[in-house]
């Protein structure tokens, strides 16, 4: 009787190219819509409020400049934070900072308060979430990265296009502080967006090592997201 030959099949873990990665893409698009949408609409949101304070032109320039400064400084420290804690945790810290700043804008009474709430808290929070979103997204997609990024950018473009209309209707319906409360609720979705940024190792696929080596599943990078 001939001896049967048992062939051992070895596997390798590769990025999912979909699955939970689709939620990561939606989360990234959601985050950018609610954060980028407020920037071109800043004058629409706070123009009348700053006019009452007599500081419209100078205050808008100062606050937006400080916003981008806080965003840049936060981005510089993101890599250091990722070495000390997980990528997802850094994103959650950024989301909490952004939401706190959004809630503070409901009660602002002066330019200085708006500077702290919008420029510092929201700017820093946005700066932390940007690298987290891109890092996680790139870890989930290799072959389909360009296609999925195109879809995400399309969603972001559509969302930011309609954002000023949404703000104007909220202003007309609820007034300045009511609109700020609505936007704070909308901005709280950044927390949901960061919660779906799971480490890619939680959702890796197993494929036969021969198939992975032959290029059937595309290049197999080493996932570094934690």
PDB file of C-alpha atoms in Angstrom:
ATOM      1  CA  UNK A   1       0.000   0.000   0.000  1.00  0.00           C
ATOM      2  CA  UNK A   2       1.518   3.291  -1.062  1.00  0.00           C
ATOM      3  CA  UNK A   3       2.189   5.745   1.694  1.00  0.00           C
ATOM      4  CA  UNK A   4       0.074   8.875   1.426  1.00  0.00           C
ATOM      5  CA  UNK A   5       1.946  12.162   1.178  1.00  0.00           C
ATOM      6  CA  UNK A   6       0.669  14.988   3.343  1.00  0.00           C
ATOM      7  CA  UNK A   7       1.640  18.395   2.035  1.00  0.00           C
ATOM      8  CA  UNK A   8       1.951  21.046   4.674  1.00  0.00           C
ATOM      9  CA  UNK A   9       0.350  24.305   3.616  1.00  0.00           C
ATOM     10  CA  UNK A  10       1.929  27.432   5.012  1.00  0.00           C
ATOM     11  CA  UNK A  11       0.026  30.690   5.231  1.00  0.00           C
ATOM     12  CA  UNK A  12       0.888  34.342   5.313  1.00  0.00           C
ATOM     13  CA  UNK A  13      -1.197  37.214   6.655  1.00  0.00           C
ATOM     14  CA  UNK A  14      -1.971  40.005   4.184  1.00  0.00           C
ATOM     15  CA  UNK A  15      -4.021  43.236   4.342  1.00  0.00           C
ATOM     16  CA  UNK A  16      -7.769  42.668   3.846  1.00  0.00           C
ATOM     17  CA  UNK A  17      -8.193  44.943   0.767  1.00  0.00           C
ATOM     18  CA  UNK A  18     -11.785  45.465   1.853  1.00  0.00           C
ATOM     19  CA  UNK A  19     -13.896  44.091   4.682  1.00  0.00           C
ATOM     20  CA  UNK A  20     -13.321  46.274   7.727  1.00  0.00           C
ATOM     21  CA  UNK A  21     -11.156  48.476   5.524  1.00  0.00           C
ATOM     22  CA  UNK A  22     -14.340  49.801   3.914  1.00  0.00           C
ATOM     23  CA  UNK A  23     -15.406  51.151   7.299  1.00  0.00           C
ATOM     24  CA  UNK A  24     -11.961  52.669   7.717  1.00  0.00           C
ATOM     25  CA  UNK A  25     -12.438  54.463   4.391  1.00  0.00           C
ATOM     26  CA  UNK A  26     -15.884  55.708   5.399  1.00  0.00           C
ATOM     27  CA  UNK A  27     -14.536  56.814   8.777  1.00  0.00           C
ATOM     28  CA  UNK A  28     -11.717  58.747   7.133  1.00  0.00           C
ATOM     29  CA  UNK A  29     -14.158  60.455   4.753  1.00  0.00           C
ATOM     30  CA  UNK A  30     -16.508  61.278   7.632  1.00  0.00           C
ATOM     31  CA  UNK A  31     -13.699  62.832   9.653  1.00  0.00           C
ATOM     32  CA  UNK A  32     -12.504  65.025   6.790  1.00  0.00           C
ATOM     33  CA  UNK A  33     -16.014  66.182   5.871  1.00  0.00           C
ATOM     34  CA  UNK A  34     -16.853  67.487   9.353  1.00  0.00           C
ATOM     35  CA  UNK A  35     -13.411  69.041   9.888  1.00  0.00           C
ATOM     36  CA  UNK A  36     -12.625  70.490   6.467  1.00  0.00           C
ATOM     37  CA  UNK A  37     -16.203  71.647   5.983  1.00  0.00           C
ATOM     38  CA  UNK A  38     -15.935  74.187   8.794  1.00  0.00           C
ATOM     39  CA  UNK A  39     -12.837  75.948   7.420  1.00  0.00           C
ATOM     40  CA  UNK A  40     -14.287  77.632   4.298  1.00  0.00           C
ATOM     41  CA  UNK A  41     -17.482  78.261   6.279  1.00  0.00           C
ATOM     42  CA  UNK A  42     -15.748  80.026   9.171  1.00  0.00           C
ATOM     43  CA  UNK A  43     -16.937  83.467   8.098  1.00  0.00           C
ATOM     44  CA  UNK A  44     -20.455  82.134   7.645  1.00  0.00           C
ATOM     45  CA  UNK A  45     -20.465  80.624  11.134  1.00  0.00           C
ATOM     46  CA  UNK A  46     -18.789  83.395  13.114  1.00  0.00           C
ATOM     47  CA  UNK A  47     -19.012  86.465  10.851  1.00  0.00           C
ATOM     48  CA  UNK A  48     -22.027  88.069  12.565  1.00  0.00           C
ATOM     49  CA  UNK A  49     -20.717  87.164  16.021  1.00  0.00           C
ATOM     50  CA  UNK A  50     -17.340  88.801  15.343  1.00  0.00           C
ATOM     51  CA  UNK A  51     -19.018  91.814  13.736  1.00  0.00           C
ATOM     52  CA  UNK A  52     -20.907  92.419  16.983  1.00  0.00           C
ATOM     53  CA  UNK A  53     -17.547  92.416  18.746  1.00  0.00           C
ATOM     54  CA  UNK A  54     -16.145  94.826  16.151  1.00  0.00           C
ATOM     55  CA  UNK A  55     -13.307  92.476  15.202  1.00  0.00           C
ATOM     56  CA  UNK A  56     -14.497  90.622  12.120  1.00  0.00           C
ATOM     57  CA  UNK A  57     -11.621  91.047   9.624  1.00  0.00           C
ATOM     58  CA  UNK A  58      -8.663  90.908  12.000  1.00  0.00           C
ATOM     59  CA  UNK A  59     -10.146  88.130  14.150  1.00  0.00           C
ATOM     60  CA  UNK A  60     -10.885  85.825  11.200  1.00  0.00           C
ATOM     61  CA  UNK A  61      -7.294  86.104   9.971  1.00  0.00           C
ATOM     62  CA  UNK A  62      -5.864  85.559  13.462  1.00  0.00           C
ATOM     63  CA  UNK A  63      -8.055  82.588  14.379  1.00  0.00           C
ATOM     64  CA  UNK A  64      -7.607  80.738  11.093  1.00  0.00           C
ATOM     65  CA  UNK A  65      -3.834  81.269  11.259  1.00  0.00           C
ATOM     66  CA  UNK A  66      -3.719  79.910  14.813  1.00  0.00           C
ATOM     67  CA  UNK A  67      -5.873  76.960  13.739  1.00  0.00           C
ATOM     68  CA  UNK A  68      -3.366  75.886  11.102  1.00  0.00           C
ATOM     69  CA  UNK A  69      -0.472  76.514  13.492  1.00  0.00           C
ATOM     70  CA  UNK A  70      -2.043  74.224  16.102  1.00  0.00           C
ATOM     71  CA  UNK A  71      -2.758  71.656  13.382  1.00  0.00           C
ATOM     72  CA  UNK A  72       0.876  71.693  12.253  1.00  0.00           C
ATOM     73  CA  UNK A  73       2.325  71.452  15.762  1.00  0.00           C
ATOM     74  CA  UNK A  74       0.015  68.561  16.632  1.00  0.00           C
ATOM     75  CA  UNK A  75       1.059  66.770  13.467  1.00  0.00           C
ATOM     76  CA  UNK A  76       4.720  67.086  14.469  1.00  0.00           C
ATOM     77  CA  UNK A  77       4.087  65.257  17.737  1.00  0.00           C
ATOM     78  CA  UNK A  78       1.907  62.521  16.255  1.00  0.00           C
ATOM     79  CA  UNK A  79       4.826  60.243  15.385  1.00  0.00           C
ATOM     80  CA  UNK A  80       6.188  60.528  18.936  1.00  0.00           C
ATOM     81  CA  UNK A  81       2.782  59.721  20.405  1.00  0.00           C
ATOM     82  CA  UNK A  82       2.393  56.696  18.116  1.00  0.00           C
ATOM     83  CA  UNK A  83       5.633  55.279  19.499  1.00  0.00           C
ATOM     84  CA  UNK A  84       4.275  55.518  23.039  1.00  0.00           C
ATOM     85  CA  UNK A  85       0.710  54.374  22.398  1.00  0.00           C
ATOM     86  CA  UNK A  86      -1.403  52.897  19.606  1.00  0.00           C
ATOM     87  CA  UNK A  87      -2.338  54.745  16.439  1.00  0.00           C
ATOM     88  CA  UNK A  88      -6.026  54.400  17.262  1.00  0.00           C
ATOM     89  CA  UNK A  89      -5.532  55.892  20.738  1.00  0.00           C
ATOM     90  CA  UNK A  90      -3.843  58.947  19.235  1.00  0.00           C
ATOM     91  CA  UNK A  91      -6.819  59.347  16.917  1.00  0.00           C
ATOM     92  CA  UNK A  92      -9.249  59.112  19.826  1.00  0.00           C
ATOM     93  CA  UNK A  93      -7.292  61.790  21.707  1.00  0.00           C
ATOM     94  CA  UNK A  94      -7.567  64.009  18.650  1.00  0.00           C
ATOM     95  CA  UNK A  95     -11.301  63.345  18.324  1.00  0.00           C
ATOM     96  CA  UNK A  96     -11.929  64.186  21.983  1.00  0.00           C
ATOM     97  CA  UNK A  97      -9.937  67.416  21.625  1.00  0.00           C
ATOM     98  CA  UNK A  98     -11.927  68.360  18.538  1.00  0.00           C
ATOM     99  CA  UNK A  99     -15.268  67.621  20.194  1.00  0.00           C
ATOM    100  CA  UNK A 100     -14.356  69.560  23.348  1.00  0.00           C
ATOM    101  CA  UNK A 101     -13.437  72.551  21.198  1.00  0.00           C
ATOM    102  CA  UNK A 102     -16.729  72.250  19.308  1.00  0.00           C
ATOM    103  CA  UNK A 103     -18.719  72.217  22.534  1.00  0.00           C
ATOM    104  CA  UNK A 104     -16.815  75.230  23.843  1.00  0.00           C
ATOM    105  CA  UNK A 105     -17.804  77.277  20.781  1.00  0.00           C
ATOM    106  CA  UNK A 106     -21.434  77.087  21.921  1.00  0.00           C
ATOM    107  CA  UNK A 107     -20.624  79.328  24.881  1.00  0.00           C
ATOM    108  CA  UNK A 108     -17.978  81.705  23.473  1.00  0.00           C
ATOM    109  CA  UNK A 109     -18.351  85.355  24.447  1.00  0.00           C
ATOM    110  CA  UNK A 110     -15.132  86.874  23.119  1.00  0.00           C
ATOM    111  CA  UNK A 111     -12.478  86.509  20.454  1.00  0.00           C
ATOM    112  CA  UNK A 112     -10.031  85.000  22.943  1.00  0.00           C
ATOM    113  CA  UNK A 113     -12.503  82.276  23.884  1.00  0.00           C
ATOM    114  CA  UNK A 114     -13.105  81.507  20.211  1.00  0.00           C
ATOM    115  CA  UNK A 115      -9.346  81.420  19.664  1.00  0.00           C
ATOM    116  CA  UNK A 116      -8.924  78.781  22.361  1.00  0.00           C
ATOM    117  CA  UNK A 117     -11.936  76.656  21.423  1.00  0.00           C
ATOM    118  CA  UNK A 118     -11.702  76.705  17.637  1.00  0.00           C
ATOM    119  CA  UNK A 119      -8.037  77.357  16.906  1.00  0.00           C
ATOM    120  CA  UNK A 120      -6.314  75.485  19.728  1.00  0.00           C
ATOM    121  CA  UNK A 121      -8.601  72.573  20.641  1.00  0.00           C
ATOM    122  CA  UNK A 122     -10.096  71.900  17.220  1.00  0.00           C
ATOM    123  CA  UNK A 123      -6.887  72.644  15.323  1.00  0.00           C
ATOM    124  CA  UNK A 124      -4.811  70.318  17.508  1.00  0.00           C
ATOM    125  CA  UNK A 125      -7.451  67.606  17.363  1.00  0.00           C
ATOM    126  CA  UNK A 126      -7.594  67.777  13.583  1.00  0.00           C
ATOM    127  CA  UNK A 127      -3.802  67.649  13.427  1.00  0.00           C
ATOM    128  CA  UNK A 128      -3.769  64.393  15.388  1.00  0.00           C
ATOM    129  CA  UNK A 129      -6.511  62.725  13.363  1.00  0.00           C
ATOM    130  CA  UNK A 130      -5.051  63.374   9.900  1.00  0.00           C
ATOM    131  CA  UNK A 131      -1.948  61.123  10.129  1.00  0.00           C
ATOM    132  CA  UNK A 132      -3.904  58.464  12.025  1.00  0.00           C
ATOM    133  CA  UNK A 133      -6.512  58.285   9.255  1.00  0.00           C
ATOM    134  CA  UNK A 134      -3.990  58.062   6.423  1.00  0.00           C
ATOM    135  CA  UNK A 135      -1.745  55.587   8.242  1.00  0.00           C
ATOM    136  CA  UNK A 136      -4.610  53.232   9.029  1.00  0.00           C
ATOM    137  CA  UNK A 137      -6.106  53.537   5.550  1.00  0.00           C
ATOM    138  CA  UNK A 138      -2.788  52.714   3.857  1.00  0.00           C
ATOM    139  CA  UNK A 139      -2.349  49.671   6.092  1.00  0.00           C
ATOM    140  CA  UNK A 140      -5.686  48.194   4.947  1.00  0.00           C
ATOM    141  CA  UNK A 141      -5.249  48.688   1.209  1.00  0.00           C
ATOM    142  CA  UNK A 142      -2.364  47.873  -1.136  1.00  0.00           C
ATOM    143  CA  UNK A 143      -3.709  46.822  -4.550  1.00  0.00           C
ATOM    144  CA  UNK A 144      -6.956  48.778  -4.179  1.00  0.00           C
ATOM    145  CA  UNK A 145      -5.438  51.805  -2.465  1.00  0.00           C
ATOM    146  CA  UNK A 146      -5.768  54.196  -5.405  1.00  0.00           C
ATOM    147  CA  UNK A 147      -9.361  53.197  -6.147  1.00  0.00           C
ATOM    148  CA  UNK A 148     -10.490  53.370  -2.537  1.00  0.00           C
ATOM    149  CA  UNK A 149      -8.720  56.684  -1.965  1.00  0.00           C
ATOM    150  CA  UNK A 150     -10.485  58.078  -5.039  1.00  0.00           C
ATOM    151  CA  UNK A 151     -13.839  56.981  -3.638  1.00  0.00           C
ATOM    152  CA  UNK A 152     -13.022  58.517  -0.250  1.00  0.00           C
ATOM    153  CA  UNK A 153     -11.917  61.802  -1.838  1.00  0.00           C
ATOM    154  CA  UNK A 154     -15.146  61.907  -3.843  1.00  0.00           C
ATOM    155  CA  UNK A 155     -17.194  61.512  -0.663  1.00  0.00           C
ATOM    156  CA  UNK A 156     -15.132  64.209   1.039  1.00  0.00           C
ATOM    157  CA  UNK A 157     -15.646  66.576  -1.887  1.00  0.00           C
ATOM    158  CA  UNK A 158     -19.405  66.025  -1.936  1.00  0.00           C
ATOM    159  CA  UNK A 159     -19.681  66.446   1.821  1.00  0.00           C
ATOM    160  CA  UNK A 160     -17.691  69.676   1.977  1.00  0.00           C
ATOM    161  CA  UNK A 161     -19.657  71.056  -0.991  1.00  0.00           C
ATOM    162  CA  UNK A 162     -22.976  70.775   0.864  1.00  0.00           C
ATOM    163  CA  UNK A 163     -21.583  71.715   4.301  1.00  0.00           C
ATOM    164  CA  UNK A 164     -22.050  75.514   3.900  1.00  0.00           C
ATOM    165  CA  UNK A 165     -25.666  74.970   2.861  1.00  0.00           C
ATOM    166  CA  UNK A 166     -26.227  72.867   5.965  1.00  0.00           C
ATOM    167  CA  UNK A 167     -24.659  75.559   8.152  1.00  0.00           C
ATOM    168  CA  UNK A 168     -26.743  78.346   6.630  1.00  0.00           C
ATOM    169  CA  UNK A 169     -29.987  76.435   7.147  1.00  0.00           C
ATOM    170  CA  UNK A 170     -29.006  75.621  10.719  1.00  0.00           C
ATOM    171  CA  UNK A 171     -28.277  79.303  11.345  1.00  0.00           C
ATOM    172  CA  UNK A 172     -31.653  80.317   9.929  1.00  0.00           C
ATOM    173  CA  UNK A 173     -33.495  77.685  11.963  1.00  0.00           C
ATOM    174  CA  UNK A 174     -31.683  77.786  15.316  1.00  0.00           C
ATOM    175  CA  UNK A 175     -29.639  80.979  15.451  1.00  0.00           C
ATOM    176  CA  UNK A 176     -25.923  81.266  16.164  1.00  0.00           C
ATOM    177  CA  UNK A 177     -25.669  79.250  19.383  1.00  0.00           C
ATOM    178  CA  UNK A 178     -28.215  76.699  18.263  1.00  0.00           C
ATOM    179  CA  UNK A 179     -26.207  76.176  15.093  1.00  0.00           C
ATOM    180  CA  UNK A 180     -23.032  75.727  17.180  1.00  0.00           C
ATOM    181  CA  UNK A 181     -24.835  73.055  19.220  1.00  0.00           C
ATOM    182  CA  UNK A 182     -25.894  71.251  16.035  1.00  0.00           C
ATOM    183  CA  UNK A 183     -22.336  71.409  14.687  1.00  0.00           C
ATOM    184  CA  UNK A 184     -20.972  70.084  17.980  1.00  0.00           C
ATOM    185  CA  UNK A 185     -23.271  67.075  17.590  1.00  0.00           C
ATOM    186  CA  UNK A 186     -22.137  66.615  13.988  1.00  0.00           C
ATOM    187  CA  UNK A 187     -18.478  66.961  14.975  1.00  0.00           C
ATOM    188  CA  UNK A 188     -18.915  64.248  17.601  1.00  0.00           C
ATOM    189  CA  UNK A 189     -18.939  61.802  14.689  1.00  0.00           C
ATOM    190  CA  UNK A 190     -15.157  62.204  14.584  1.00  0.00           C
ATOM    191  CA  UNK A 191     -15.115  59.957  17.648  1.00  0.00           C
ATOM    192  CA  UNK A 192     -16.984  57.270  15.703  1.00  0.00           C
ATOM    193  CA  UNK A 193     -14.566  57.739  12.805  1.00  0.00           C
ATOM    194  CA  UNK A 194     -11.562  57.152  15.072  1.00  0.00           C
ATOM    195  CA  UNK A 195     -13.195  54.181  16.802  1.00  0.00           C
ATOM    196  CA  UNK A 196     -13.349  52.274  13.501  1.00  0.00           C
ATOM    197  CA  UNK A 197      -9.596  52.757  12.967  1.00  0.00           C
ATOM    198  CA  UNK A 198      -8.850  49.225  14.156  1.00  0.00           C
ATOM    199  CA  UNK A 199      -5.264  47.965  13.974  1.00  0.00           C
ATOM    200  CA  UNK A 200      -4.907  46.114  10.677  1.00  0.00           C
ATOM    201  CA  UNK A 201      -3.623  43.008  12.468  1.00  0.00           C
ATOM    202  CA  UNK A 202      -7.163  42.442  13.785  1.00  0.00           C
ATOM    203  CA  UNK A 203      -8.473  41.912  10.248  1.00  0.00           C
ATOM    204  CA  UNK A 204      -5.596  40.396   8.263  1.00  0.00           C
ATOM    205  CA  UNK A 205      -6.413  37.611   5.763  1.00  0.00           C
ATOM    206  CA  UNK A 206      -4.623  34.283   5.621  1.00  0.00           C
ATOM    207  CA  UNK A 207      -3.454  33.241   2.152  1.00  0.00           C
ATOM    208  CA  UNK A 208      -1.225  30.335   1.087  1.00  0.00           C
ATOM    209  CA  UNK A 209       2.403  31.376   1.232  1.00  0.00           C
ATOM    210  CA  UNK A 210       3.018  30.248  -2.363  1.00  0.00           C
ATOM    211  CA  UNK A 211       0.171  32.432  -3.622  1.00  0.00           C
ATOM    212  CA  UNK A 212       1.399  35.406  -1.619  1.00  0.00           C
ATOM    213  CA  UNK A 213       4.955  34.919  -2.846  1.00  0.00           C
ATOM    214  CA  UNK A 214       3.934  34.556  -6.489  1.00  0.00           C
ATOM    215  CA  UNK A 215       2.236  37.951  -6.484  1.00  0.00           C
ATOM    216  CA  UNK A 216      -1.311  36.633  -6.905  1.00  0.00           C
ATOM    217  CA  UNK A 217      -2.382  38.887  -4.040  1.00  0.00           C
ATOM    218  CA  UNK A 218      -0.031  41.722  -4.908  1.00  0.00           C
ATOM    219  CA  UNK A 219       2.936  42.913  -2.861  1.00  0.00           C
ATOM    220  CA  UNK A 220       2.706  41.950   0.787  1.00  0.00           C
ATOM    221  CA  UNK A 221       3.942  44.773   3.008  1.00  0.00           C
ATOM    222  CA  UNK A 222       4.751  44.493   6.654  1.00  0.00           C
ATOM    223  CA  UNK A 223       1.921  46.167   8.548  1.00  0.00           C
ATOM    224  CA  UNK A 224       3.240  48.634  11.096  1.00  0.00           C
ATOM    225  CA  UNK A 225      -0.025  50.045  12.395  1.00  0.00           C
ATOM    226  CA  UNK A 226      -0.582  49.316  16.082  1.00  0.00           C
TER     227      UNK A 226
END
